[in-house]
Coordinates of C-alpha atoms and ligand atoms in Angstrom, one line a residue:
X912 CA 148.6 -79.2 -145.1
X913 CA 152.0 -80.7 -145.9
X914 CA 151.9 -84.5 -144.1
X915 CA 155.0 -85.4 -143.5
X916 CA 156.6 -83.7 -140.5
X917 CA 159.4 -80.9 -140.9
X918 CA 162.5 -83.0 -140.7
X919 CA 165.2 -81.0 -138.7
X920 CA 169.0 -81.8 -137.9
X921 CA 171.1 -79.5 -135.1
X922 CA 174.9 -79.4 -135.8
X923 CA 176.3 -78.2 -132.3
X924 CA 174.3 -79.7 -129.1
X925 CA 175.0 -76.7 -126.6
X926 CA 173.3 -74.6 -125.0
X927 CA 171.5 -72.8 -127.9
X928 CA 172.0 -76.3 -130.2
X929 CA 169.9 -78.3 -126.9
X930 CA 167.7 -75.3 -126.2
X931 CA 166.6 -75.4 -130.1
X932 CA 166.1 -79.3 -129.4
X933 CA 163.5 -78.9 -126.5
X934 CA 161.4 -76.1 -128.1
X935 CA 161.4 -77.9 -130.9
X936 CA 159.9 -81.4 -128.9
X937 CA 157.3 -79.2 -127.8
X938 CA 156.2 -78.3 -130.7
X939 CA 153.6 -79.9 -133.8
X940 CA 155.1 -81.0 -137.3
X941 CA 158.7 -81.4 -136.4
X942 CA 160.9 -84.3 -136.4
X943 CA 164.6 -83.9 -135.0
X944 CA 165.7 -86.9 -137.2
X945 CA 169.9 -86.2 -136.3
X946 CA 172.2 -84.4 -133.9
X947 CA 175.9 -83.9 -134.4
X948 CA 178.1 -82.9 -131.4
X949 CA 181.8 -83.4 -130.8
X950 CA 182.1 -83.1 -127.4
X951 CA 183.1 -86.6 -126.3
X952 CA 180.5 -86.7 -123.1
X953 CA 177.5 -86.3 -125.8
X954 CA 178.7 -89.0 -128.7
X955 CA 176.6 -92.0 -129.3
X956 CA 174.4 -90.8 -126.7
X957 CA 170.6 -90.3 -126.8
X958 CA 169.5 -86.7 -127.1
X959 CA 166.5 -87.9 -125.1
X960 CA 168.8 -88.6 -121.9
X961 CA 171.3 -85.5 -122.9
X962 CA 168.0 -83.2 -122.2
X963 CA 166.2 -85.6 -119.8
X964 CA 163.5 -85.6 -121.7
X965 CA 160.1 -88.3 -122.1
X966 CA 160.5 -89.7 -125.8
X967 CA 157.3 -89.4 -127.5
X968 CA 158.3 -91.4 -131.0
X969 CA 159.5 -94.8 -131.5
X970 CA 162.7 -93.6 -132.6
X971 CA 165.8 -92.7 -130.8
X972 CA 168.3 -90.1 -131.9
X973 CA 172.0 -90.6 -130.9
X974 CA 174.5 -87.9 -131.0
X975 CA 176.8 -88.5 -133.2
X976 CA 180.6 -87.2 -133.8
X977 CA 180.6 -86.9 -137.2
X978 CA 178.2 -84.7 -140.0
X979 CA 178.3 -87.8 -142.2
X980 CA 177.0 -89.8 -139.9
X981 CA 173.9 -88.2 -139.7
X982 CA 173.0 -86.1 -143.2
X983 CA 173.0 -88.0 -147.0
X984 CA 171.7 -86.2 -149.5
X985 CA 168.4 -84.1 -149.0
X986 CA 168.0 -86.4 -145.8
X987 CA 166.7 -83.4 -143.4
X988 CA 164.3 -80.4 -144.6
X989 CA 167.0 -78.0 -142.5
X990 CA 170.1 -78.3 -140.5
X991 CA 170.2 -75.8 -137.4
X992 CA 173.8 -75.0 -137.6
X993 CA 174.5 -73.6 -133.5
X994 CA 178.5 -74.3 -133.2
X995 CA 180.2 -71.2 -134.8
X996 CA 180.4 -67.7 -134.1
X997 CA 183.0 -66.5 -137.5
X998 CA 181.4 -66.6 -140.8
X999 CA 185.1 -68.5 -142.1
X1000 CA 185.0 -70.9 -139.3
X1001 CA 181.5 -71.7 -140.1
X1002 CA 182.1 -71.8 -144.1
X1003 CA 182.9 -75.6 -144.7
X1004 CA 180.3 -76.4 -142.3
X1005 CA 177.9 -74.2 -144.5
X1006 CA 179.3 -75.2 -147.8
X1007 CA 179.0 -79.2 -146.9
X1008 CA 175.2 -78.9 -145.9
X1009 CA 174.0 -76.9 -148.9
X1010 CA 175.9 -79.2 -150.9
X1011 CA 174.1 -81.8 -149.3
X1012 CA 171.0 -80.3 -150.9
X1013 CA 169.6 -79.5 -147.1
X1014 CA 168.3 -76.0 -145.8
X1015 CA 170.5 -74.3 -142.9
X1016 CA 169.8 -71.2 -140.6
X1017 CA 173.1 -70.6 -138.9
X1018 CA 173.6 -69.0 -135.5
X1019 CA 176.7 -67.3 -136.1
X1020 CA 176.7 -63.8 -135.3
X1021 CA 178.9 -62.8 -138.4
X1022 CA 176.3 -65.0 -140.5
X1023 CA 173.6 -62.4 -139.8
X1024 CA 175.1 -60.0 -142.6
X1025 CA 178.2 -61.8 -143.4
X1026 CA 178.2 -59.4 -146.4
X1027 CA 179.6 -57.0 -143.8
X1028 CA 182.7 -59.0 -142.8
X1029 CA 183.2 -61.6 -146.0
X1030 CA 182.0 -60.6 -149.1
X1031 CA 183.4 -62.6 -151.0
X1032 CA 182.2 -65.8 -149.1
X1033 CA 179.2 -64.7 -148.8
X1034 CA 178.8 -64.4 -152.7
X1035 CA 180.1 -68.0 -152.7
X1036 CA 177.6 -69.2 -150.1
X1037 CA 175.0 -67.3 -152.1
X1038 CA 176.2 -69.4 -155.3
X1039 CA 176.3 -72.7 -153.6
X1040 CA 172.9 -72.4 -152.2
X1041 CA 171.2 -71.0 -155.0
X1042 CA 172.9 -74.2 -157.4
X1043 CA 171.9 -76.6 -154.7
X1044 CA 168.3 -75.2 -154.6
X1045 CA 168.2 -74.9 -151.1
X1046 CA 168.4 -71.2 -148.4
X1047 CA 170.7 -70.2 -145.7
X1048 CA 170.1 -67.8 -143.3
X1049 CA 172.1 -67.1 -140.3
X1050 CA 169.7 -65.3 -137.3
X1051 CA 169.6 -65.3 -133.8
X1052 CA 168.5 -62.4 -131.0
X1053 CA 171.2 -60.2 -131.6
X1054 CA 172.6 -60.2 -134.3
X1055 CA 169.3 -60.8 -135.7
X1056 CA 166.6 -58.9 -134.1
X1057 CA 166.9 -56.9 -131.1
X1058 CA 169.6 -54.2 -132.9
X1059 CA 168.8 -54.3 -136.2
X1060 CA 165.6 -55.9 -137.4
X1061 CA 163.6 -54.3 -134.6
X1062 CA 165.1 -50.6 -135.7
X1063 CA 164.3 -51.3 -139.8
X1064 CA 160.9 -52.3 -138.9
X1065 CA 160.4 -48.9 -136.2
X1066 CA 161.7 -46.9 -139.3
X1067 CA 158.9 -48.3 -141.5
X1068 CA 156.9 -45.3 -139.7
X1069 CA 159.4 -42.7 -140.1
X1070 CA 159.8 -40.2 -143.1
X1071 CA 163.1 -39.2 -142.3
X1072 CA 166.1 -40.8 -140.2
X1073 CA 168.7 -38.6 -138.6
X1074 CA 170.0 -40.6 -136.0
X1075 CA 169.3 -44.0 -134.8
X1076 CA 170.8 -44.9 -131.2
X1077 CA 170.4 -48.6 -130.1
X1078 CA 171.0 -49.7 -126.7
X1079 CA 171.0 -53.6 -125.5
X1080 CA 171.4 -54.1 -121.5
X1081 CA 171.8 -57.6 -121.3
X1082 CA 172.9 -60.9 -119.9
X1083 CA 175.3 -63.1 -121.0
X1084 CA 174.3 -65.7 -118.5
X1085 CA 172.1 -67.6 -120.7
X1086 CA 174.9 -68.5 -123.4
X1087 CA 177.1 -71.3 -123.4
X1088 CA 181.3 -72.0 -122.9
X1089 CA 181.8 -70.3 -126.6
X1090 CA 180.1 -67.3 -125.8
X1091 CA 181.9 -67.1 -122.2
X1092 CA 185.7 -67.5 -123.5
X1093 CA 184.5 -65.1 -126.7
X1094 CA 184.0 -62.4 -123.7
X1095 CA 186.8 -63.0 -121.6
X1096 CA 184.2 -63.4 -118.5
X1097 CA 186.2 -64.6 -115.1
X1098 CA 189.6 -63.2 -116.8
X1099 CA 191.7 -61.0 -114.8
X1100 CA 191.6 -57.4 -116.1
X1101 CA 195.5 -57.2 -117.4
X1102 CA 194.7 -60.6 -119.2
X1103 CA 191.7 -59.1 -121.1
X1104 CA 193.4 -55.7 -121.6
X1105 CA 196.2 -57.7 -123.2
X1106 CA 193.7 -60.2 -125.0
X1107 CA 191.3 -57.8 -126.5
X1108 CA 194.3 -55.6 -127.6
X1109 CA 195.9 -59.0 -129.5
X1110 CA 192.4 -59.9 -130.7
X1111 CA 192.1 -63.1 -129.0
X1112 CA 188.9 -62.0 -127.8
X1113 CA 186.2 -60.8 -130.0
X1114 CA 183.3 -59.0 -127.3
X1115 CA 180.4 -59.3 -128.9
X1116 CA 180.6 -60.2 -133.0
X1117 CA 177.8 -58.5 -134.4
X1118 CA 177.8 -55.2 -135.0
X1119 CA 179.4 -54.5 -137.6
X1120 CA 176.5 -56.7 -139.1
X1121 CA 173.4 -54.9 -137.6
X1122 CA 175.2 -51.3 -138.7
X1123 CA 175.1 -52.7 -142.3
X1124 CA 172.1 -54.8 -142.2
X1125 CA 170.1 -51.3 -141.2
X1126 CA 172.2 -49.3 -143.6
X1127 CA 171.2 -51.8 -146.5
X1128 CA 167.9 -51.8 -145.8
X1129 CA 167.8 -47.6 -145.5
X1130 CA 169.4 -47.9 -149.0
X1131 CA 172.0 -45.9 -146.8
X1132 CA 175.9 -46.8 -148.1
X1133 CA 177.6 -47.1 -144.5
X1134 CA 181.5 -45.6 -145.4
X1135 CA 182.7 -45.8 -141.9
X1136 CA 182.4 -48.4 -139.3
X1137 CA 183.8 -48.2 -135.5
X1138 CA 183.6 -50.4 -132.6
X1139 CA 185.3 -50.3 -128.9
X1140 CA 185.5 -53.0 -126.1
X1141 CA 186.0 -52.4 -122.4
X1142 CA 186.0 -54.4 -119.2
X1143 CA 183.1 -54.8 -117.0
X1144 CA 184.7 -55.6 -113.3
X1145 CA 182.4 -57.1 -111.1
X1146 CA 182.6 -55.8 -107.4
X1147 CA 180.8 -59.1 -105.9
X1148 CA 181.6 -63.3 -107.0
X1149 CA 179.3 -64.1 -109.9
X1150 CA 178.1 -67.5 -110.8
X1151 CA 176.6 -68.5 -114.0
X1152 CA 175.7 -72.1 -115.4
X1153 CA 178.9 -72.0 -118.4
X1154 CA 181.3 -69.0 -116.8
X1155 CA 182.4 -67.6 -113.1
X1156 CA 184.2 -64.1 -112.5
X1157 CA 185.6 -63.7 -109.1
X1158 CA 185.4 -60.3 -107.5
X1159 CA 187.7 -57.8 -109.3
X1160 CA 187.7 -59.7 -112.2
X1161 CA 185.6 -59.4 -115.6
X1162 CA 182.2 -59.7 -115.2
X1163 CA 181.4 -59.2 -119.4
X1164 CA 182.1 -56.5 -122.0
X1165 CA 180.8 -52.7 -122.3
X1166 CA 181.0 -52.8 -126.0
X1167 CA 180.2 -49.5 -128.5
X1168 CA 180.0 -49.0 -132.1
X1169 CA 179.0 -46.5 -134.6
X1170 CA 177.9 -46.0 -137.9
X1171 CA 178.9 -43.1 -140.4
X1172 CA 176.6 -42.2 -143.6
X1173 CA 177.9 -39.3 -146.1
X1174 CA 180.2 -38.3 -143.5
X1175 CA 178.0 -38.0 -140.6
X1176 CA 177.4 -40.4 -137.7
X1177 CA 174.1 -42.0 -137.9
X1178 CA 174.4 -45.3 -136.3
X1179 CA 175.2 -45.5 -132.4
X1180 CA 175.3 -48.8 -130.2
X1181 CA 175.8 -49.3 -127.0
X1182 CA 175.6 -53.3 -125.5
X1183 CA 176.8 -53.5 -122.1
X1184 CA 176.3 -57.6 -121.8
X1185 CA 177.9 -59.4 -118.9
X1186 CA 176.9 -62.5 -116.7
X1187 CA 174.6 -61.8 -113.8
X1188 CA 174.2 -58.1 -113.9
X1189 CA 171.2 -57.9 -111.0
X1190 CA 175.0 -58.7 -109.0
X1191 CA 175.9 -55.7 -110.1
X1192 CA 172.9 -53.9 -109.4
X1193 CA 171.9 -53.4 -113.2
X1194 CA 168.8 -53.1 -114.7
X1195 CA 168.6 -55.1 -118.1
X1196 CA 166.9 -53.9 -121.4
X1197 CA 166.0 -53.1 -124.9
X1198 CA 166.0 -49.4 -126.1
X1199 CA 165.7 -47.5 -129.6
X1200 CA 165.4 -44.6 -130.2
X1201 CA 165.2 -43.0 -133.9
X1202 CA 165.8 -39.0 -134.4
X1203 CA 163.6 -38.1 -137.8
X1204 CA 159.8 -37.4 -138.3
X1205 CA 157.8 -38.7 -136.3
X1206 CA 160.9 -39.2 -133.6
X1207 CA 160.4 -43.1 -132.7
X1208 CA 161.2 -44.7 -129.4
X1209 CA 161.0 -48.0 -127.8
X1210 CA 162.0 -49.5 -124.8
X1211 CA 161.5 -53.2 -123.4
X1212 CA 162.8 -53.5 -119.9
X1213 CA 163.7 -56.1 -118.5
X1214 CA 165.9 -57.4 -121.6
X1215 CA 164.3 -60.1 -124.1
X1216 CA 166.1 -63.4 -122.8
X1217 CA 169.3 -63.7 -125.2
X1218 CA 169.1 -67.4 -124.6
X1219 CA 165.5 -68.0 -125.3
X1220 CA 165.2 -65.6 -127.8
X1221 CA 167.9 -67.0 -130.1
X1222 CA 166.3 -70.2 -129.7
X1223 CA 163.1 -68.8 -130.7
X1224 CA 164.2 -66.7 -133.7
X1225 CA 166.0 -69.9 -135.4
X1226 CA 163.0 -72.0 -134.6
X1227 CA 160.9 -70.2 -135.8
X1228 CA 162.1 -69.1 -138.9
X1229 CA 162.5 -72.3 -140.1
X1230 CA 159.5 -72.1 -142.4
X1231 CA 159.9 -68.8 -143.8
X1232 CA 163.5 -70.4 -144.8
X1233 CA 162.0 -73.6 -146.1
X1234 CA 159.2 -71.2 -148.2
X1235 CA 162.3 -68.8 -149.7
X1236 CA 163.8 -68.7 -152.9
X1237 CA 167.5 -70.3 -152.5
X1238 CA 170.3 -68.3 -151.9
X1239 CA 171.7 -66.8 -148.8
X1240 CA 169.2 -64.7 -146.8
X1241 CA 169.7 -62.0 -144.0
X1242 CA 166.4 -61.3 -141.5
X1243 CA 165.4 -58.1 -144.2
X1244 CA 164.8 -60.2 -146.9
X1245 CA 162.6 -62.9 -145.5
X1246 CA 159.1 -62.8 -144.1
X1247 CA 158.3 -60.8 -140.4
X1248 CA 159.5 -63.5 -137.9
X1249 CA 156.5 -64.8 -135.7
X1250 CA 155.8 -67.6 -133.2
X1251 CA 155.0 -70.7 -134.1
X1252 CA 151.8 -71.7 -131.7
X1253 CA 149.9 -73.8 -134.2
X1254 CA 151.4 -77.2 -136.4
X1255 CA 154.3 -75.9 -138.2
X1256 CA 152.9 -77.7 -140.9
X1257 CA 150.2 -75.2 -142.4
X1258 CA 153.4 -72.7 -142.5
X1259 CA 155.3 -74.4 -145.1
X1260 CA 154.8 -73.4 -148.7
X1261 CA 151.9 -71.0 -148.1
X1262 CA 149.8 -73.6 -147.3
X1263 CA 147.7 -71.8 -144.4
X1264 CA 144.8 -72.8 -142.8
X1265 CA 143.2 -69.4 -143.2
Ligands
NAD2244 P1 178.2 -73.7 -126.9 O1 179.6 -73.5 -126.7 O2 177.3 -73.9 -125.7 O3 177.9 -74.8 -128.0 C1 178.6 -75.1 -129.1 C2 178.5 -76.6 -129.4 O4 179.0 -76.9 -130.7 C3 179.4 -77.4 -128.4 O5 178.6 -78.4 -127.8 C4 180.5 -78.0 -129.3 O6 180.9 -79.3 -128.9 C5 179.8 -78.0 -130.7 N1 180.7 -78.0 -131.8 C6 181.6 -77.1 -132.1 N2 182.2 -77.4 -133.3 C7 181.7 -78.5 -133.7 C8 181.9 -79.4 -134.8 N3 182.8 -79.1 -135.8 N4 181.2 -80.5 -134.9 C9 180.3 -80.9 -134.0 N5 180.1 -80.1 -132.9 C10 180.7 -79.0 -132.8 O7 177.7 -72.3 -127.6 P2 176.2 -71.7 -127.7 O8 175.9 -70.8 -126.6 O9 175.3 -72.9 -128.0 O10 176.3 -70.8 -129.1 C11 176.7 -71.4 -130.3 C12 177.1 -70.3 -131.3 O11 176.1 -69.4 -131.6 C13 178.3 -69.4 -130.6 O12 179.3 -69.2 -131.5 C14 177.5 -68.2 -130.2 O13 178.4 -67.0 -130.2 C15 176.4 -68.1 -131.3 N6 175.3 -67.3 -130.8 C16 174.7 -66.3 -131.6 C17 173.6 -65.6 -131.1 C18 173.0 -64.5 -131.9 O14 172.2 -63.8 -131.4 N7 173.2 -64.4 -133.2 C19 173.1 -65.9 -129.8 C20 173.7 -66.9 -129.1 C21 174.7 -67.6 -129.6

């Protein structure tokens, strides 16, 4: 087994960059060994006191402002990269890391395929990784798992796919600020109407993604893509920790898209995702279901935890991205994500205790 720990750096302390923190803490063979963070509240102080947590280790970690500050060359084994959503916005942040001959696995939706939305960048984020001899992969619960990972692996049963519908009931109450003004949650209905229809919201980013990252791993060329945004008005106040919609006001986004293949729809999704839904008396949860033979159909109810199951997903791929050839990655070309119970340790470069 490996003996030194797995040297990790988060880029973005919020609420997925300080959730990724504490479940790494708790776990054997890591090291967070630097934090970046802008926000002025966090800088120069101890991520320790930031997640009022016991340290452990002789060491502190302060938060610092500035990337340099905290990565030189090949100083980390990976940098969890948790402050973007775009695949352009997060581009020089991507391109700086792998340059800096360090490992990254990106939370940003449009990261999950960014083939889909930015070829051509991600071609040149393929390059740069592949001559720095490092991996990037961007992941999270959706995009990520719960829409399109979890349908190509139900298909590995199937003979034939006719349709695939995907449905994700969820709530947006786990995610942070970013996520909140991204939905327009707590804007007065006009204000969204006029917002979504000058794109300065975006509803959920991702779909486009999962419809493609399915279709590529069908070997099915998607030639149409589709998506549609509407309010969801909450009849009752909602409070969440990062966002607050006021009665009549917008509660989250019902958000649809579909997929066409040789003319024919094949992809639908449907991701009604707004803070608090119990308020509004909805059920949350998880549903696939694939027309073909055998006909496939899942359903996980209540939702998985958007929140903890991002955290999860980048955690624990980190060693199935420290194992990979370089290059950019999406979640179909790396190993079947799994939890990480034991030392992380016997999980990096095949090295299991088996
Ligand atoms: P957040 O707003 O709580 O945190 C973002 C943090 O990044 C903030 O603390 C901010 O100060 C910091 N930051 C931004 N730019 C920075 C920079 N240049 N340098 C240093 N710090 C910087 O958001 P969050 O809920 O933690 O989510 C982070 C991103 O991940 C969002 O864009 C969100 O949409 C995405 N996300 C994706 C998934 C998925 O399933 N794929 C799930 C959850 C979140």
């Amino acid at each position: 087994m490996r003996k030194d720990k797995v040297k990790v750096v988060i880029w973005g302390f919020g609420a997925m960059g300080s959730g990724i923190a504490k479940m790494i803490l708790k776990k054997e063979g890591f090291e967070i060994v630097g934090v970046c963070d802008q926000r002025p509240s966090y800088v120069e102080k101890s991520i320790y006191k930031i997640l009022n947590w016991e340290n452990k280790t002789n060491d502190d970690v302060l938060i610092k402002s500035n990337i340099e500050d905290v990565i030189t060359m090949s100083s980390c084994d990976i940098v969890l990269l948790a402050t973007d959503s775009f695949t352009e916005k997060a581009f020089p942040k991507i391109k700086w890391l792998l340059e800096h001959r360090v490992n990254v696995i990106c939370t940003a939706e449009e990261m999950a395929f960014s083939q889909a939305n930015s070829p051509k960048l991600a071609e040149e984020i393929d390059r740069i990784a592949r001559r720095n001899h490092v991996t990037v992969l961007g992941t999270g619960i959706n995009p990520g798992m719960m829409m399109d990972l979890l349908v190509v692996a139900l298909s590995g049963v199937m003979e034939e796919v006719d349709e695939i519908n995907v449905s994700r009931i969820n709530s947006l109450s786990p995610f942070g600020p970013t996520v909140m003004e991204e939905q327009g949650v707590g804007l007065e209905v006009d204000e969204f109407n006029f917002k979504m229809a000058n794109k300065e919201l975006a509803g959920h980013v991702g779909f486009n993604e999962s419809v493609h990252m399915i279709g590529s791993a069908l070997g099915i060329k998607i030639d149409k893509f589709e998506q549609q945004a509407s309010p969801i008005i909450t009849k009752v106040d909602r409070q969440a920790p990062h966002g607050f919609a006021k009665a009549g006001n917008v509660a989250g986004v019902n958000m649809t898209a579909q997929g066409y293949a040789n003319g024919k729809k094949l992809i639908n999704m449907n991701h009604p995702q707004q803070i608090e839904p119990q308020l509004g008396g909805v059920d949350t949860g998880d549903y696939i279901n694939i027309k073909g033979i055998p006909p496939v159909n899942m359903a996980i109810n209540p939702e998985v935890n958007g929140g903890i199951g991002t955290i999860a997903m980048c955690v624990n791929m980190i060693p199935h991205v420290i194992n990979a050839r370089s290059g950019l990655k999406t979640m179909i070309d790396l190993p079947v994500p799994h939890a990480i119970i034991g030392d992380v340790r016997q999980m990096i470069e095949g090295k299991r205790s088996w």
